[in-house]
Short mmCIF file of C-alpha atoms in Angstrom, two decimals:
data_model
loop_
_atom_site.label_atom_id
_atom_site.label_comp_id
_atom_site.label_asym_id
_atom_site.label_seq_id
_atom_site.Cartn_x
_atom_site.Cartn_y
_atom_site.Cartn_z
CA MET K 1 -0.31 9.09 24.97
CA LYS K 2 -0.46 5.66 23.31
CA ASN K 3 -3.10 6.98 20.87
CA ILE K 4 -0.95 10.01 19.99
CA SER K 5 2.10 7.91 19.31
CA GLY K 6 -0.08 5.58 17.16
CA LYS K 7 -1.21 8.57 15.07
CA ILE K 8 2.38 9.71 14.60
CA TYR K 9 3.36 6.19 13.48
CA LEU K 10 0.46 6.08 11.01
CA MET K 11 1.23 9.55 9.64
CA LEU K 12 4.89 8.56 9.05
CA GLY K 13 3.99 5.16 7.65
CA PHE K 14 1.41 6.39 5.17
CA SER K 15 3.53 9.40 4.16
CA LEU K 16 6.45 7.15 3.30
CA ALA K 17 4.09 4.79 1.44
CA GLY K 18 2.94 7.79 -0.60
CA THR K 19 6.45 8.19 -2.04
CA SER K 20 6.08 4.76 -3.75
CA VAL K 21 4.15 6.33 -6.65
CA VAL K 22 6.79 8.93 -7.44
CA THR K 23 9.63 6.41 -6.88
CA GLY K 24 7.88 3.92 -9.18
CA SER K 25 7.46 6.61 -11.82
CA VAL K 26 11.22 7.27 -11.79
CA LEU K 27 12.04 3.50 -11.93
CA THR K 28 9.64 2.60 -14.72
CA GLU K 29 11.45 4.98 -17.02
CA SER K 30 14.35 2.47 -17.10
CA LEU K 31 13.10 -0.85 -15.67
CA ASN K 32 10.09 -3.14 -16.16
CA GLY K 33 7.64 -3.21 -13.25
CA ARG K 34 8.16 -6.99 -12.89
CA VAL K 35 11.86 -6.43 -12.17
CA ILE K 36 11.55 -3.55 -9.71
CA THR K 37 9.82 -5.57 -6.97
CA PRO K 38 12.26 -8.46 -6.60
CA ILE K 39 15.33 -6.25 -6.91
CA SER K 40 14.10 -3.64 -4.37
CA LEU K 41 12.99 -6.40 -1.96
CA GLY K 42 16.32 -8.21 -2.43
CA ILE K 43 18.23 -5.05 -1.49
CA MET K 44 16.17 -4.63 1.62
CA LEU K 45 16.44 -8.28 2.73
CA ILE K 46 20.21 -8.28 2.32
CA CYS K 47 20.67 -5.02 4.20
CA LEU K 48 18.48 -6.06 7.08
CA PHE K 49 19.51 -9.71 7.30
CA PRO K 50 22.14 -9.12 10.02
CA PHE K 51 19.45 -7.54 12.18
CA TYR K 52 16.29 -9.63 11.50
CA GLY K 53 17.24 -12.48 9.21
CA VAL K 54 18.06 -15.25 11.68
CA ARG K 55 15.30 -14.18 14.10
CA SER K 56 12.72 -14.20 11.26
CA ILE K 57 13.70 -17.76 10.21
CA ARG K 58 13.42 -19.00 13.77
CA THR K 59 10.08 -17.28 14.19
CA ALA K 60 8.81 -18.81 10.92
CA ALA K 61 9.74 -22.29 12.17
CA ARG K 62 7.52 -21.78 15.23
CA LEU K 63 4.45 -20.47 13.41
CA LYS K 64 1.50 -22.67 12.41
CA LYS K 65 0.85 -23.50 8.76
CA ARG K 66 -2.21 -21.28 8.87
CA ASP K 67 -0.13 -18.34 10.12
CA LEU K 68 2.36 -18.81 7.32
CA ALA K 69 -0.54 -18.98 4.85
CA VAL K 70 -1.80 -15.65 6.10
CA PHE K 71 1.67 -14.16 5.69
CA THR K 72 1.76 -15.54 2.12
CA LEU K 73 -1.62 -13.96 1.26
CA GLN K 74 -0.47 -10.66 2.79
CA ALA K 75 2.72 -10.77 0.75
CA GLY K 76 0.89 -11.74 -2.44
CA PHE K 77 -1.84 -9.10 -2.32
CA GLY K 78 -0.21 -6.37 -0.20
CA ILE K 79 3.17 -6.32 -1.97
CA VAL K 80 3.47 -8.40 -5.15
CA LEU K 81 0.11 -7.72 -6.85
CA PHE K 82 -0.13 -4.22 -5.43
CA ARG K 83 3.25 -3.22 -6.88
CA LEU K 84 2.76 -5.07 -10.13
CA PHE K 85 -0.46 -3.21 -10.81
CA LEU K 86 0.83 0.13 -9.51
CA LEU K 87 4.14 0.09 -11.35
CA THR K 88 2.50 -0.98 -14.61
CA GLY K 89 -0.27 1.59 -14.23
CA VAL K 90 1.99 4.52 -13.29
CA GLY K 91 3.85 4.09 -16.56
CA LEU K 92 0.60 4.63 -18.48
CA THR K 93 -1.08 7.42 -16.47
CA SER K 94 0.16 10.55 -14.68
CA THR K 95 1.90 10.27 -11.30
CA VAL K 96 -0.58 12.71 -9.82
CA GLU K 97 -3.62 10.63 -10.81
CA ALA K 98 -1.93 7.36 -9.76
CA GLY K 99 -1.28 8.80 -6.33
CA ILE K 100 -4.77 10.13 -5.89
CA LEU K 101 -6.38 6.91 -7.03
CA THR K 102 -4.53 4.90 -4.43
CA GLY K 103 -6.72 6.75 -1.95
CA THR K 104 -9.71 4.65 -3.00
CA THR K 105 -8.51 1.72 -0.88
CA PRO K 106 -10.88 2.42 2.11
CA ALA K 107 -13.90 2.64 -0.21
CA ILE K 108 -12.98 -0.60 -1.96
CA THR K 109 -12.33 -2.25 1.40
CA SER K 110 -15.79 -1.20 2.56
CA ILE K 111 -17.44 -2.72 -0.52
CA LEU K 112 -15.50 -5.96 -0.06
CA ALA K 113 -16.42 -5.99 3.61
CA PHE K 114 -20.07 -5.76 2.70
CA LEU K 115 -19.87 -8.49 -0.01
CA VAL K 116 -17.38 -10.90 1.63
CA LEU K 117 -17.69 -10.34 5.38
CA LYS K 118 -21.39 -9.46 5.26
CA GLU K 119 -20.78 -6.30 7.32
CA THR K 120 -23.62 -3.81 7.57
CA CYS K 121 -23.18 -0.85 5.20
CA HIS K 122 -24.39 2.26 6.98
CA SER K 123 -24.99 5.77 5.74
CA TRP K 124 -21.53 7.07 6.51
CA THR K 125 -19.96 4.22 4.56
CA VAL K 126 -22.33 4.72 1.59
CA SER K 127 -21.52 8.42 1.57
CA GLY K 128 -17.78 7.62 1.67
CA ILE K 129 -18.04 5.24 -1.26
CA ALA K 130 -20.11 7.74 -3.29
CA SER K 131 -17.55 10.46 -2.52
CA SER K 132 -14.79 8.15 -3.76
CA VAL K 133 -16.59 7.36 -7.00
CA LEU K 134 -17.19 11.05 -7.57
CA GLY K 135 -13.51 11.72 -7.06
CA ILE K 136 -12.55 9.07 -9.64
CA ILE K 137 -14.99 10.57 -12.19
CA LEU K 138 -13.57 14.07 -11.69
CA ILE K 139 -10.03 12.83 -12.10
CA GLN K 140 -10.85 10.80 -15.22
CA ASN K 141 -12.64 13.78 -16.82
CA SER K 142 -10.06 16.41 -15.99
CA PRO K 143 -9.09 18.80 -18.86
CA GLN K 144 -5.61 17.24 -18.99
CA ASN K 145 -7.08 13.80 -19.58
CA LEU K 146 -9.46 15.07 -22.27
CA ALA K 147 -6.61 16.67 -24.11
CA VAL K 148 -4.41 13.56 -24.15
CA PHE K 149 -7.05 10.90 -23.71
CA SER K 150 -6.07 7.42 -24.88
CA ILE K 151 -7.07 3.89 -24.12
CA SER K 152 -3.67 3.32 -22.49
CA HIS K 153 -4.21 6.27 -20.14
CA ALA K 154 -7.55 4.90 -19.01
CA ALA K 155 -5.96 1.44 -18.70
CA GLY K 156 -3.26 2.97 -16.45
CA ASN K 157 -5.93 4.40 -14.11
CA LEU K 158 -7.69 1.02 -14.09
CA LEU K 159 -4.47 -0.74 -13.14
CA VAL K 160 -3.92 1.69 -10.24
CA LEU K 161 -7.47 0.93 -9.09
CA CYS K 162 -6.59 -2.79 -9.25
CA ALA K 163 -3.57 -2.01 -7.07
CA ALA K 164 -5.91 -0.32 -4.53
CA ALA K 165 -8.18 -3.42 -4.77
CA SER K 166 -5.20 -5.62 -4.02
CA GLU K 167 -4.44 -3.62 -0.89
CA SER K 168 -8.09 -3.79 0.06
CA THR K 169 -8.04 -7.60 -0.30
CA PHE K 170 -5.06 -7.66 2.03
CA ASN K 171 -7.08 -5.74 4.59
CA ILE K 172 -10.04 -8.09 4.28
CA ILE K 173 -7.91 -11.17 4.68
CA SER K 174 -6.34 -9.72 7.80
CA ARG K 175 -9.69 -8.68 9.23
CA LYS K 176 -11.32 -12.05 8.56
CA TYR K 177 -8.41 -13.88 10.16
CA ARG K 178 -8.67 -11.73 13.28
CA GLU K 179 -12.38 -12.34 13.54
CA GLU K 180 -11.94 -16.07 13.49
CA GLY K 181 -9.61 -15.75 16.43
CA ASN K 182 -6.70 -17.51 14.70
CA ASP K 183 -4.06 -14.78 15.11
CA THR K 184 -2.84 -15.79 18.58
CA GLU K 185 0.61 -16.58 17.28
CA LEU K 186 0.75 -13.55 15.02
CA ARG K 187 0.23 -11.17 17.92
CA LEU K 188 3.47 -12.45 19.46
CA VAL K 189 5.45 -11.56 16.30
CA PRO K 190 7.15 -8.17 16.56
CA PRO K 191 6.39 -5.70 13.71
CA MET K 192 10.01 -5.81 12.47
CA ILE K 193 9.96 -9.62 12.19
CA GLN K 194 6.52 -9.63 10.56
CA MET K 195 7.72 -7.10 8.06
CA TYR K 196 10.82 -9.13 7.22
CA LEU K 197 8.90 -12.43 6.89
CA VAL K 198 6.20 -10.89 4.67
CA SER K 199 8.86 -9.21 2.55
CA LEU K 200 10.82 -12.49 2.20
CA ILE K 201 7.74 -14.33 1.03
CA ALA K 202 6.94 -11.49 -1.38
CA PHE K 203 10.44 -11.65 -2.74
CA LEU K 204 10.12 -15.36 -3.49
CA LEU K 205 6.69 -14.84 -5.07
CA SER K 206 7.90 -11.93 -7.18
CA LEU K 207 10.71 -14.04 -8.66
CA ILE K 208 8.08 -15.90 -10.75
CA PRO K 209 6.92 -12.90 -12.88
CA GLY K 210 10.12 -10.97 -12.26
CA PHE K 211 12.64 -13.28 -13.83
CA TYR K 212 10.50 -14.65 -16.63
CA LYS K 213 12.23 -13.24 -19.72
CA MET K 214 13.74 -10.53 -17.50
CA PRO K 215 16.16 -8.25 -19.36
CA VAL K 216 19.01 -8.64 -16.85
CA ALA K 217 21.25 -6.51 -19.07
CA LEU K 218 19.19 -3.45 -18.15
CA LEU K 219 20.47 -3.58 -14.56
CA SER K 220 24.03 -2.85 -15.77
CA ASP K 221 22.83 0.16 -17.70
CA ILE K 222 20.94 2.01 -14.99
CA GLY K 223 22.57 4.89 -13.15
CA TRP K 224 22.96 5.91 -9.52
CA LYS K 225 19.54 7.59 -9.45
CA GLU K 226 17.80 4.32 -10.29
CA TRP K 227 19.83 2.34 -7.79
CA LEU K 228 19.08 4.94 -5.14
CA ALA K 229 15.35 4.70 -5.97
CA LEU K 230 15.51 0.89 -5.74
CA GLY K 231 17.15 1.17 -2.30
CA TRP K 232 14.52 3.67 -1.21
CA TYR K 233 11.74 1.50 -2.52
CA GLY K 234 13.03 -1.48 -0.58
CA LEU K 235 14.36 -0.02 2.66
CA VAL K 236 12.02 2.89 3.19
CA VAL K 237 8.76 2.30 1.27
CA THR K 238 8.70 -1.38 2.26
CA ALA K 239 10.61 -1.86 5.51
CA LEU K 240 10.31 1.44 7.38
CA ALA K 241 6.79 2.21 6.20
CA PHE K 242 5.55 -1.30 7.15
CA ILE K 243 7.13 -1.01 10.58
CA PHE K 244 5.47 2.33 11.22
CA PHE K 245 2.15 0.94 9.90
CA PHE K 246 2.20 -2.19 12.17
CA GLU K 247 3.19 -0.04 15.19
CA GLY K 248 0.42 2.45 14.43
CA VAL K 249 -2.27 -0.16 13.95
CA ARG K 250 -1.43 -1.68 17.34
CA ARG K 251 -2.04 1.66 19.05
CA THR K 252 -5.08 3.07 17.20
CA ASP K 253 -8.57 2.16 16.05
CA ALA K 254 -9.72 1.24 12.54
CA TYR K 255 -11.27 4.70 11.90
CA THR K 256 -7.92 6.41 12.68
CA THR K 257 -6.11 4.13 10.21
CA ALA K 258 -8.67 4.93 7.49
CA ALA K 259 -8.36 8.66 8.12
CA PHE K 260 -4.56 8.72 8.06
CA SER K 261 -4.45 6.65 4.87
CA GLY K 262 -5.26 9.95 3.17
CA MET K 263 -1.54 10.81 3.61
CA ILE K 264 -0.76 8.46 0.66
CA PRO K 265 -2.53 10.44 -2.12
CA LEU K 266 -1.72 13.77 -0.48
CA THR K 267 2.02 12.97 -0.26
CA SER K 268 2.06 11.62 -3.77
CA MET K 269 0.31 14.67 -5.20
CA LEU K 270 2.61 17.13 -3.46
CA LEU K 271 5.76 15.23 -4.47
CA SER K 272 4.55 15.08 -8.07
CA LEU K 273 3.90 18.80 -8.02
CA PHE K 274 7.23 19.89 -6.48
CA PHE K 275 9.71 17.27 -7.75
CA LEU K 276 8.28 15.96 -11.04
CA LYS K 277 6.71 19.35 -11.92
CA GLU K 278 3.50 17.66 -13.06
CA PRO K 279 0.59 20.12 -13.49
CA ILE K 280 -2.42 19.64 -11.21
CA GLY K 281 -5.71 20.90 -12.56
CA LEU K 282 -8.78 22.03 -10.64
CA ASN K 283 -10.60 18.76 -11.40
CA GLN K 284 -7.69 16.72 -9.99
CA TRP K 285 -7.58 18.87 -6.82
CA ALA K 286 -11.34 18.43 -6.41
CA GLY K 287 -11.16 14.71 -7.16
CA GLY K 288 -8.38 14.30 -4.64
CA GLY K 289 -10.44 16.23 -2.09
CA PHE K 290 -13.43 13.94 -2.62
CA ILE K 291 -11.30 10.80 -2.23
CA ILE K 292 -9.77 12.11 1.01
CA LEU K 293 -13.26 13.04 2.18
CA SER K 294 -14.36 9.45 1.49
CA MET K 295 -11.69 8.19 3.83
CA LEU K 296 -12.90 10.52 6.60
CA LEU K 297 -16.51 9.50 6.08
CA ILE K 298 -15.65 5.76 6.17
CA GLY K 299 -13.43 6.40 9.24
CA ARG K 300 -16.35 8.20 10.86
CA GLN K 301 -18.51 5.09 10.38
CA SER K 302 -15.86 2.97 12.05
CA GLN K 303 -15.80 5.39 15.00
CA LYS K 304 -19.58 5.24 15.38
CA ARG K 305 -19.49 1.47 15.27
CA ARG K 306 -16.87 1.38 18.01
CA GLN K 307 -18.91 3.66 20.30
CA LEU K 308 -22.05 1.43 20.07
#
């Protein structure tokens, strides 16, 4: 029962996270990517302060400096850099491709685990990485891309891959911290409080690039659709998705998390198709399929490792 509830939490969390690509595409039409992160996080922090604000501050006062450093790294890589790269990239490439390319996170995580953590790279993992690379090649060489190819389009795809790499770095930091046995205090922090603290730190970090020459006047010109998207980005994509993710991770194994992360590109692709009316070519469907297959292969390796 615990494992089933964990899978439901992961499915909900990754599905909500998948809406970030489409939401970001809507917002980048009117706002700079450096502005979206602090504003959306600020909305979320203000709305949830009556529920978690005081408890989060008291919890932070009890944590060790090393624990706070881990939260800071999680906020920096998992939120600030991830969104900065994603929001900049989605403005240069198609929403469909951006969503699919976020699915390369497990493959990049496996490569970093091999290089940084010196983990053994077995056949399932190698097959998963190869499948992910093949998916990227198919997407980049789709007929739509060849017809409108430009350096900026390729740069957009590269920035989305950098966003996936930022998320992978977040995973590696968390894994290394757990392996060293230094997360005793963190295990006592409820998911809601951890989400609020990480988001608060991310908000403070995002103020640095966000308010440097920020066109504040643009905020007065945006309409209700943009404000609704900002609220969704903060309250749902950040708060609710993170809570579901933390709850799911506590109840499932690593291979299950890797498998369900395929909901991000799948959700993004379907939303782009039905709401943004973006065309999806055969190469993009095939590329997305290979990237989702890579997650399943890498997740299979994690399952095998657990059974040994």
